[in-house]
Tab-separated table of C-alpha atoms in Angstrom:
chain	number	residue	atom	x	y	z
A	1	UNK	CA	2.032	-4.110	-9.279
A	2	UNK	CA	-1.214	-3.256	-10.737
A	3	UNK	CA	-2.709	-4.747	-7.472
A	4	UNK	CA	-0.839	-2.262	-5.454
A	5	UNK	CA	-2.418	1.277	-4.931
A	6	UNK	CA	0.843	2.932	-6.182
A	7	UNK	CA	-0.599	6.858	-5.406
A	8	UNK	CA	-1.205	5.911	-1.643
A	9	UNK	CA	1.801	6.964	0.287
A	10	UNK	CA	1.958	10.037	-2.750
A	11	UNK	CA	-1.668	11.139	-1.036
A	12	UNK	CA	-0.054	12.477	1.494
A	13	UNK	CA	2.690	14.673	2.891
A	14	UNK	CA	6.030	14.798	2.882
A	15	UNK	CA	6.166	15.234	6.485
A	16	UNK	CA	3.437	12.432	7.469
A	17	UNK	CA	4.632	9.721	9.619
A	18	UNK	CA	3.407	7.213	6.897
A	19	UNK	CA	6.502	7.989	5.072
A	20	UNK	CA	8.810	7.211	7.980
A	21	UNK	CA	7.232	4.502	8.573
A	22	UNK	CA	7.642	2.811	5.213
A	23	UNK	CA	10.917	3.973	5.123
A	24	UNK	CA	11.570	1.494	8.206
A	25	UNK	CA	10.614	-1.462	6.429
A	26	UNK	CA	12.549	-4.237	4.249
A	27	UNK	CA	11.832	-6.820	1.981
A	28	UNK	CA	10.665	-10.055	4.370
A	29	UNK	CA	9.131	-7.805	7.120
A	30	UNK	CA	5.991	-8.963	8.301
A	31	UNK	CA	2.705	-6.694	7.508
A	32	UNK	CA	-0.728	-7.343	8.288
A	33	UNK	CA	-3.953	-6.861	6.384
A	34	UNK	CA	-7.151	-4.989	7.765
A	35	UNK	CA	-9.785	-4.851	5.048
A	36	UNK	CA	-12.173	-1.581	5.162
A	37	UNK	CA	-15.922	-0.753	5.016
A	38	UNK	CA	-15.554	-0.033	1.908
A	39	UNK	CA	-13.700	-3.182	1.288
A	40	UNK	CA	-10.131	-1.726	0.407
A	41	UNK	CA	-7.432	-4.059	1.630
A	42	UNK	CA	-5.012	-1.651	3.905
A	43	UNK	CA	-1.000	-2.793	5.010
A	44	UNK	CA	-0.174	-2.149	8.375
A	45	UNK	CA	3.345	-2.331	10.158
A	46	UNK	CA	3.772	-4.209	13.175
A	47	UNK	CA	2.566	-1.245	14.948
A	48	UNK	CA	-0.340	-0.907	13.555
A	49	UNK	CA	0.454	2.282	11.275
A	50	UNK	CA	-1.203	1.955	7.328
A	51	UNK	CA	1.724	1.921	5.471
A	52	UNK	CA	-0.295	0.782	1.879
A	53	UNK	CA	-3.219	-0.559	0.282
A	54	UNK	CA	-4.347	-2.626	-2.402
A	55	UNK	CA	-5.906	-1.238	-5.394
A	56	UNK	CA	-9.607	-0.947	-5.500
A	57	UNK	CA	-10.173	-3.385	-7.801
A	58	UNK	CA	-8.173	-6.125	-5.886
A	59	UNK	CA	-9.964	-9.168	-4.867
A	60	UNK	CA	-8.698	-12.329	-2.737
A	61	UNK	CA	-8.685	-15.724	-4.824
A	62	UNK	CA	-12.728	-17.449	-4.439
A	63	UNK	CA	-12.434	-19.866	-1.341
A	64	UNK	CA	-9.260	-18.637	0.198
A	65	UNK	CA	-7.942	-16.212	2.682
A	66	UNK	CA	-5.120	-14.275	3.006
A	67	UNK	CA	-2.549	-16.655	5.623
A	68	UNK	CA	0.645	-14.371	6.012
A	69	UNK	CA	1.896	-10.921	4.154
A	70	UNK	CA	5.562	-9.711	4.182
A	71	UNK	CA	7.232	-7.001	2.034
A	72	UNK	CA	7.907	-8.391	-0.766
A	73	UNK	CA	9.711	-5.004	-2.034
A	74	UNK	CA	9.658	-1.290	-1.431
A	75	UNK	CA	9.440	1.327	-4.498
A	76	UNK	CA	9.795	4.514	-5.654
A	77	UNK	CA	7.219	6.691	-7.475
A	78	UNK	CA	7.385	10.052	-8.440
A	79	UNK	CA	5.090	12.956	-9.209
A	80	UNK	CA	5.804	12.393	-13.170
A	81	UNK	CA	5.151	8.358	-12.951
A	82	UNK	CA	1.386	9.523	-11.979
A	83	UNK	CA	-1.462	9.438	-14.332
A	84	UNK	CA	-2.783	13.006	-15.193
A	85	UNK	CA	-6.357	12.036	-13.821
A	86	UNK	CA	-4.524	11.588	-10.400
A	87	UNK	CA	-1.994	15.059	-10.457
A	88	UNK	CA	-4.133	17.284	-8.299
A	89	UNK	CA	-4.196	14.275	-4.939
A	90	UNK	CA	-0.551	14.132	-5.241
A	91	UNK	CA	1.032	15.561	-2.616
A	92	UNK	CA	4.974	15.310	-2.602
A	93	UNK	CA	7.292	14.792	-5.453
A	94	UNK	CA	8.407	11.675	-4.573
A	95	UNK	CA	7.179	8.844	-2.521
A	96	UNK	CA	7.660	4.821	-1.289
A	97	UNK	CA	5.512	2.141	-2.615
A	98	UNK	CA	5.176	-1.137	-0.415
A	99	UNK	CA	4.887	-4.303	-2.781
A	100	UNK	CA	3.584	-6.977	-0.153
A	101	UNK	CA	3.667	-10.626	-1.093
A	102	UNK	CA	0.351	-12.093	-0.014
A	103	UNK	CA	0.048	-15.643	0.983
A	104	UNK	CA	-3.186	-17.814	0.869
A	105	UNK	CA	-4.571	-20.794	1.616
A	106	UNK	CA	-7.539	-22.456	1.461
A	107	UNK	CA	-10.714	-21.462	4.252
């Protein structure tokens, strides 16, 4: 879990469609993995919405990449779980957490 960015889906609205999205997913679902400029490893569904992210200080094991990711498990977090430093990004009281399971092999 504390490879998991556990505020992400929190970041934003109640209303967004990232929540519905999550919502549609269960353990053994396939996900894929798009990794940012800034190098932040993002989950998408299989339509291509960002339904997580890995924390910022996640990196992949030296000499391997990532071969398949499935939902491992979907969480709750609430508003009171959250650090204090990170109060004022939350944005709804209550929010899903993707836990992906992250297979890799050698390059």
């Amino acid at each position: 879990m504390n490879e998991v960015d556990l505020g992400f889906a929190g970041r934003y609205h109640e209303r967004h469609r990232l929540h519905s999205a999550i919502a549609a997913l269960s353990p053994g679902d396939l996900l894929k993995v798009r990794v940012t400029e800034t190098q932040r490893w993002e989950l998408l569904d299989q339509d291509g919405n960002v339904v997580g992210r890995l924390a910022g200080g996640f990196t992949p094991p030296d000499g391997m990449r990532c071969l398949s990711v499935t939902v491992l498990a979907v969480v709750t977090r609430t508003r009171e779980l959250t650090e204090p430093q990170y109060q004022d990004s939350v944005k709804c009281d209550t929010w899903e957490v993707v836990v992906p399971e992250l297979v890799f092999g050698l390059l």
